[in-house]
Amino acid sequence: MTQTACTPRVAVIQDLSCVGRCSLGVAMAVLPALGAEAAVLPTAILSAHTAFSEFTFLDFAPEAGRILDHWRRMELRFDAIYIGYLGSVELVELAARFIELFRRPGVRVVLDPAFGDHGRLYTGFGPDYVRAMRGLCARADIILPNVTEACFLLDVPYGEDAAHSAMLAERSAALLRGELRNVLITSCRFPGGETGLICVGDDGFEYPHEELELACHGSGDVFASAFVGLYIKCGRVERAARAAADFTFECIRNSMRCPDHRWYGVDYERMLPALIRTGEEFER
Ligand code: PXL
């Protein structure tokens, strides 16, 4: 991975949910803690994430297109491109255009499909969005679907046991086309009752860990941001993924003291000093 004296700049393409600790809000805290600049391209602005029973949604596509064009005229360069929740098929197309314009040799594209969880699509998404996201996956280097998203991408029924996760991992090899080199599935189940990561592709590995009782919204976003920040430091998928999973796990454990976190997102704020220390260890 290219390391220069400049702070690495990551283009972050996802929504701004004003409340609920996810997406850009998380990326703008976690990436700087890992010594990276977050250059943000908002795709939509919401009052809160879409798991709340009500939310406002401003489609930012027209302005996002103007921002992209300006960045192009500036000849901005990025060390990585991180794409998360987009919000419409038009915005998936914008993200594809962004990759085409700004990917240079060595610039990794990390995509969190961010369209569903617990066996269901998020509010506002249908089959057309899944289809568009399938196309975008082939343009990324690494994708980070959870089990639900992997099921939709592969068009297989949702399941929650270890046998299902193993089947999903096997089938995921079918997603490795185009630029895509690694499918890193989160929230997998393992035979010992653990939960964790399965990576299929060039850097295949498994990382089970103890299951926590709490499922918090935004934990996938905490994992993805930490993964991107650590990955650009070390260039190693497995090392970055394990450390990002450990960080996310500790954040969720830390969230158990207050029931609000289930909806209002992972309590990552007080864990940032520990993340900074992890980042420093990656430099040694
Ligand atoms: O955490 C993923 C996410 C991101 N952005 C929005 C969401 C969600 C999950 O519900 O609704 C707007």
Short mmCIF file of C-alpha atoms and ligand atoms in Angstrom, two decimals:
data_model
loop_
_atom_site.label_atom_id
_atom_site.label_comp_id
_atom_site.label_asym_id
_atom_site.label_seq_id
_atom_site.Cartn_x
_atom_site.Cartn_y
_atom_site.Cartn_z
CA MET A 1 0.00 0.00 0.00
CA THR A 2 1.37 3.44 -0.89
CA GLN A 3 2.36 5.40 2.22
CA THR A 4 3.33 9.03 1.78
CA ALA A 5 4.12 11.78 4.27
CA CYS A 6 0.63 13.14 3.64
CA THR A 7 -2.33 12.08 5.75
CA PRO A 8 -4.14 9.38 3.76
CA ARG A 9 -7.40 10.65 2.31
CA VAL A 10 -10.41 8.37 2.16
CA ALA A 11 -13.42 9.25 0.01
CA VAL A 12 -16.46 8.26 2.07
CA ILE A 13 -19.66 7.95 0.07
CA GLN A 14 -22.75 7.38 2.23
CA ASP A 15 -25.65 9.13 3.97
CA LEU A 16 -25.64 11.50 6.89
CA SER A 17 -28.16 10.26 9.45
CA CYS A 18 -28.41 13.13 11.90
CA VAL A 19 -29.25 10.85 14.83
CA GLY A 20 -28.53 7.17 15.32
CA ARG A 21 -24.72 6.81 15.16
CA CYS A 22 -24.22 5.35 11.71
CA SER A 23 -22.79 6.13 8.28
CA LEU A 24 -20.92 9.44 7.88
CA GLY A 25 -21.24 10.36 11.55
CA VAL A 26 -19.27 7.26 12.51
CA ALA A 27 -16.81 7.48 9.59
CA MET A 28 -15.97 11.10 10.44
CA ALA A 29 -14.98 10.09 13.97
CA VAL A 30 -13.37 6.71 13.38
CA LEU A 31 -11.21 7.45 10.31
CA PRO A 32 -9.48 10.51 11.86
CA ALA A 33 -8.86 8.47 15.03
CA LEU A 34 -6.88 6.16 12.76
CA GLY A 35 -4.96 9.02 11.19
CA ALA A 36 -6.95 9.26 7.96
CA GLU A 37 -8.80 12.21 6.47
CA ALA A 38 -12.49 11.52 5.73
CA ALA A 39 -13.42 13.38 2.52
CA VAL A 40 -17.18 13.03 2.60
CA LEU A 41 -19.63 12.77 -0.26
CA PRO A 42 -23.11 12.70 1.33
CA THR A 43 -25.70 10.73 -0.63
CA ALA A 44 -28.74 11.62 1.47
CA ILE A 45 -29.51 13.49 4.66
CA LEU A 46 -31.90 11.83 7.08
CA SER A 47 -33.26 13.00 10.42
CA ALA A 48 -32.44 9.51 11.77
CA HIS A 49 -31.60 6.09 10.29
CA THR A 50 -34.41 4.20 8.60
CA ALA A 51 -34.95 1.65 11.38
CA PHE A 52 -36.83 4.36 13.31
CA SER A 53 -40.58 4.31 12.64
CA GLU A 54 -40.37 7.79 11.12
CA PHE A 55 -37.57 9.73 9.46
CA THR A 56 -37.05 12.53 6.95
CA PHE A 57 -35.04 11.82 3.81
CA LEU A 58 -33.40 14.41 1.57
CA ASP A 59 -32.06 12.82 -1.60
CA PHE A 60 -28.70 14.51 -2.09
CA ALA A 61 -28.03 13.02 -5.56
CA PRO A 62 -28.04 16.31 -7.55
CA GLU A 63 -25.62 18.02 -5.16
CA ALA A 64 -23.50 14.86 -4.85
CA GLY A 65 -23.06 14.94 -8.63
CA ARG A 66 -21.86 18.57 -8.43
CA ILE A 67 -19.44 17.71 -5.61
CA LEU A 68 -18.05 14.82 -7.65
CA ASP A 69 -17.54 17.10 -10.67
CA HIS A 70 -15.77 19.71 -8.54
CA TRP A 71 -13.46 17.12 -7.00
CA ARG A 72 -12.62 16.00 -10.50
CA ARG A 73 -11.71 19.54 -11.57
CA MET A 74 -9.57 19.79 -8.41
CA GLU A 75 -7.83 16.58 -9.52
CA LEU A 76 -8.26 15.27 -5.98
CA ARG A 77 -6.55 12.01 -5.19
CA PHE A 78 -7.70 9.43 -2.70
CA ASP A 79 -5.86 6.62 -0.93
CA ALA A 80 -9.04 4.58 -0.61
CA ILE A 81 -12.71 4.76 -1.51
CA TYR A 82 -15.25 3.61 1.09
CA ILE A 83 -18.87 3.28 0.01
CA GLY A 84 -21.75 2.55 2.40
CA TYR A 85 -25.51 3.23 2.47
CA LEU A 86 -26.44 5.08 -0.73
CA GLY A 87 -30.25 5.30 -0.80
CA SER A 88 -31.38 4.95 -4.43
CA VAL A 89 -30.45 3.24 -7.68
CA GLU A 90 -29.41 6.64 -9.04
CA LEU A 91 -26.95 7.01 -6.17
CA VAL A 92 -25.55 3.52 -6.81
CA GLU A 93 -24.88 4.70 -10.37
CA LEU A 94 -23.18 7.82 -9.00
CA ALA A 95 -20.93 5.66 -6.80
CA ALA A 96 -20.02 3.55 -9.86
CA ARG A 97 -19.09 6.75 -11.73
CA PHE A 98 -17.02 7.87 -8.77
CA ILE A 99 -15.02 4.63 -8.82
CA GLU A 100 -14.46 4.93 -12.55
CA LEU A 101 -13.16 8.49 -12.21
CA PHE A 102 -11.07 8.24 -9.04
CA ARG A 103 -9.69 4.71 -8.88
CA ARG A 104 -5.97 4.67 -9.57
CA PRO A 105 -3.57 1.72 -9.23
CA GLY A 106 -3.30 0.75 -5.55
CA VAL A 107 -6.45 2.62 -4.50
CA ARG A 108 -8.66 0.11 -2.73
CA VAL A 109 -12.43 0.30 -3.02
CA VAL A 110 -14.27 -1.03 0.05
CA LEU A 111 -18.04 -1.43 -0.27
CA ASP A 112 -20.49 -2.08 2.54
CA PRO A 113 -23.74 -2.83 0.66
CA ALA A 114 -25.75 -1.56 3.69
CA PHE A 115 -29.24 -2.41 2.45
CA GLY A 116 -30.59 -4.88 5.02
CA ASP A 117 -30.33 -6.82 8.27
CA HIS A 118 -32.10 -9.58 10.21
CA GLY A 119 -33.39 -11.15 6.97
CA ARG A 120 -35.07 -8.00 5.64
CA LEU A 121 -34.28 -5.08 3.38
CA TYR A 122 -34.15 -1.65 5.02
CA THR A 123 -37.21 0.57 4.50
CA GLY A 124 -37.27 2.03 1.00
CA PHE A 125 -35.29 -0.70 -0.77
CA GLY A 126 -36.57 -3.36 -3.20
CA PRO A 127 -35.22 -5.86 -5.74
CA ASP A 128 -34.05 -3.10 -8.11
CA TYR A 129 -31.72 -1.72 -5.41
CA VAL A 130 -30.29 -5.19 -4.72
CA ARG A 131 -29.72 -5.69 -8.46
CA ALA A 132 -27.92 -2.35 -8.76
CA MET A 133 -25.80 -3.12 -5.68
CA ARG A 134 -24.87 -6.51 -7.18
CA GLY A 135 -23.41 -4.64 -10.15
CA LEU A 136 -21.53 -2.22 -7.87
CA CYS A 137 -20.03 -5.13 -5.90
CA ALA A 138 -18.14 -6.27 -9.01
CA ARG A 139 -16.42 -2.85 -9.12
CA ALA A 140 -15.17 -2.98 -5.52
CA ASP A 141 -12.02 -4.75 -4.27
CA ILE A 142 -13.63 -5.83 -1.00
CA ILE A 143 -17.28 -6.01 0.02
CA LEU A 144 -18.51 -6.24 3.63
CA PRO A 145 -22.05 -7.69 3.51
CA ASN A 146 -23.76 -8.99 6.63
CA VAL A 147 -25.52 -12.36 6.32
CA THR A 148 -28.78 -10.72 5.19
CA GLU A 149 -27.09 -8.74 2.44
CA ALA A 150 -25.06 -11.74 1.28
CA CYS A 151 -28.32 -13.73 1.01
CA PHE A 152 -29.97 -11.04 -1.10
CA LEU A 153 -26.88 -10.59 -3.29
CA LEU A 154 -26.76 -14.35 -3.92
CA ASP A 155 -30.54 -14.78 -4.05
CA VAL A 156 -30.60 -17.50 -1.38
CA PRO A 157 -33.04 -17.75 1.57
CA TYR A 158 -32.03 -16.11 4.85
CA GLY A 159 -30.84 -18.32 7.73
CA GLU A 160 -29.24 -17.85 11.13
CA ASP A 161 -27.39 -21.08 11.92
CA ALA A 162 -23.84 -22.27 11.38
CA ALA A 163 -24.75 -24.60 8.51
CA HIS A 164 -26.39 -21.70 6.70
CA SER A 165 -23.35 -19.43 7.18
CA ALA A 166 -21.07 -22.19 5.83
CA MET A 167 -23.34 -22.63 2.79
CA LEU A 168 -23.39 -18.86 2.26
CA ALA A 169 -19.60 -18.65 2.38
CA GLU A 170 -19.31 -21.42 -0.19
CA ARG A 171 -21.80 -19.73 -2.52
CA SER A 172 -20.13 -16.33 -2.07
CA ALA A 173 -17.32 -17.38 -4.40
CA ALA A 174 -19.86 -16.63 -7.18
CA LEU A 175 -19.65 -12.93 -6.28
CA LEU A 176 -15.91 -12.83 -7.03
CA ARG A 177 -16.06 -11.31 -10.50
CA GLY A 178 -14.91 -8.06 -12.05
CA GLU A 179 -12.54 -6.29 -9.65
CA LEU A 180 -13.83 -8.07 -6.55
CA ARG A 181 -11.15 -10.04 -4.66
CA ASN A 182 -12.64 -10.55 -1.19
CA VAL A 183 -16.14 -11.04 0.22
CA LEU A 184 -16.01 -10.43 3.97
CA ILE A 185 -19.28 -11.56 5.52
CA THR A 186 -20.13 -10.21 8.98
CA SER A 187 -22.59 -11.64 11.55
CA CYS A 188 -21.90 -15.26 10.52
CA ARG A 189 -22.65 -18.16 12.87
CA PHE A 190 -20.17 -20.86 13.82
CA PRO A 191 -20.71 -24.46 15.05
CA GLY A 192 -19.56 -23.58 18.60
CA GLY A 193 -22.33 -20.96 18.92
CA GLU A 194 -19.97 -18.07 18.22
CA THR A 195 -20.63 -15.29 15.76
CA GLY A 196 -18.09 -13.51 13.56
CA LEU A 197 -16.47 -13.07 10.17
CA ILE A 198 -15.97 -15.32 7.18
CA CYS A 199 -13.82 -14.00 4.35
CA VAL A 200 -13.99 -15.67 0.95
CA GLY A 201 -11.49 -14.83 -1.80
CA ASP A 202 -7.79 -14.05 -2.01
CA ASP A 203 -7.48 -13.57 1.77
CA GLY A 204 -9.82 -16.35 2.94
CA PHE A 205 -10.11 -16.73 6.72
CA GLU A 206 -12.62 -17.16 9.54
CA TYR A 207 -12.79 -15.17 12.76
CA PRO A 208 -15.35 -16.45 15.28
CA HIS A 209 -15.88 -14.71 18.59
CA GLU A 210 -18.21 -14.94 21.55
CA GLU A 211 -21.77 -13.82 20.84
CA LEU A 212 -23.07 -10.76 22.67
CA GLU A 213 -26.73 -10.42 23.62
CA LEU A 214 -27.12 -6.94 22.28
CA ALA A 215 -27.64 -6.17 18.56
CA CYS A 216 -27.01 -2.45 17.99
CA HIS A 217 -27.87 -0.43 14.92
CA GLY A 218 -24.79 0.99 13.26
CA SER A 219 -22.41 -1.73 14.47
CA GLY A 220 -21.74 -2.68 10.81
CA ASP A 221 -20.78 0.94 10.14
CA VAL A 222 -18.39 1.00 13.11
CA PHE A 223 -16.79 -2.20 11.82
CA ALA A 224 -16.55 -0.90 8.23
CA SER A 225 -14.98 2.45 9.18
CA ALA A 226 -12.46 0.81 11.51
CA PHE A 227 -11.67 -1.80 8.86
CA VAL A 228 -11.00 0.85 6.19
CA GLY A 229 -8.81 2.94 8.51
CA LEU A 230 -6.75 -0.06 9.61
CA TYR A 231 -6.58 -1.61 6.16
CA ILE A 232 -5.00 1.48 4.61
CA LYS A 233 -2.40 1.36 7.40
CA CYS A 234 -1.35 -2.27 6.90
CA GLY A 235 -2.67 -3.41 3.50
CA ARG A 236 -3.71 -6.73 5.04
CA VAL A 237 -7.35 -7.73 4.97
CA GLU A 238 -7.23 -10.30 7.75
CA ARG A 239 -5.21 -8.22 10.21
CA ALA A 240 -7.41 -5.16 9.66
CA ALA A 241 -10.64 -7.19 9.85
CA ARG A 242 -9.70 -8.94 13.10
CA ALA A 243 -8.75 -5.68 14.81
CA ALA A 244 -11.87 -3.92 13.48
CA ALA A 245 -14.04 -6.80 14.75
CA ASP A 246 -12.35 -6.66 18.19
CA PHE A 247 -13.00 -2.90 18.34
CA THR A 248 -16.66 -3.29 17.30
CA PHE A 249 -17.13 -6.10 19.82
CA GLU A 250 -15.78 -3.94 22.65
CA CYS A 251 -17.99 -1.04 21.54
CA ILE A 252 -21.08 -3.27 21.66
CA ARG A 253 -20.06 -4.70 25.03
CA ASN A 254 -19.67 -1.14 26.23
CA SER A 255 -23.16 -0.31 24.96
CA MET A 256 -24.88 -2.92 27.10
CA ARG A 257 -25.08 -0.62 30.10
CA CYS A 258 -27.73 1.55 28.40
CA PRO A 259 -30.71 0.17 26.44
CA ASP A 260 -30.80 3.29 24.20
CA HIS A 261 -27.87 1.97 22.20
CA ARG A 262 -29.96 -0.66 20.48
CA TRP A 263 -31.62 2.09 18.44
CA TYR A 264 -29.31 5.07 18.88
CA GLY A 265 -26.17 3.20 17.87
CA VAL A 266 -23.05 1.73 19.33
CA ASP A 267 -21.33 3.61 22.13
CA TYR A 268 -18.03 3.96 20.26
CA GLU A 269 -17.12 7.43 21.56
CA ARG A 270 -15.50 6.31 24.78
CA MET A 271 -13.65 3.58 22.88
CA LEU A 272 -11.87 6.00 20.54
CA PRO A 273 -8.73 6.26 22.73
CA ALA A 274 -8.34 2.46 22.52
CA LEU A 275 -8.78 2.64 18.74
CA ILE A 276 -6.09 5.30 18.49
CA ARG A 277 -3.74 2.95 20.39
CA THR A 278 -4.61 0.07 18.03
CA GLY A 279 -3.85 2.32 15.08
CA GLU A 280 -0.49 3.22 16.59
CA GLU A 281 0.35 -0.47 17.02
CA PHE A 282 -0.29 -0.93 13.30
CA GLU A 283 2.48 1.60 12.60
CA ARG A 284 5.15 -0.30 14.54
O1 PXL B 1 -26.27 1.37 9.58
C1 PXL B 1 -26.67 1.24 8.30
C2 PXL B 1 -27.57 2.36 7.88
C3 PXL B 1 -27.04 3.48 7.29
N1 PXL B 1 -27.79 4.51 6.89
C4 PXL B 1 -29.12 4.47 7.05
C5 PXL B 1 -29.74 3.38 7.65
C6 PXL B 1 -28.95 2.29 8.08
C7 PXL B 1 -29.56 1.15 8.74
O2 PXL B 1 -30.70 1.11 9.06
O3 PXL B 1 -31.06 3.37 7.79
C8 PXL B 1 -29.95 5.64 6.59
#
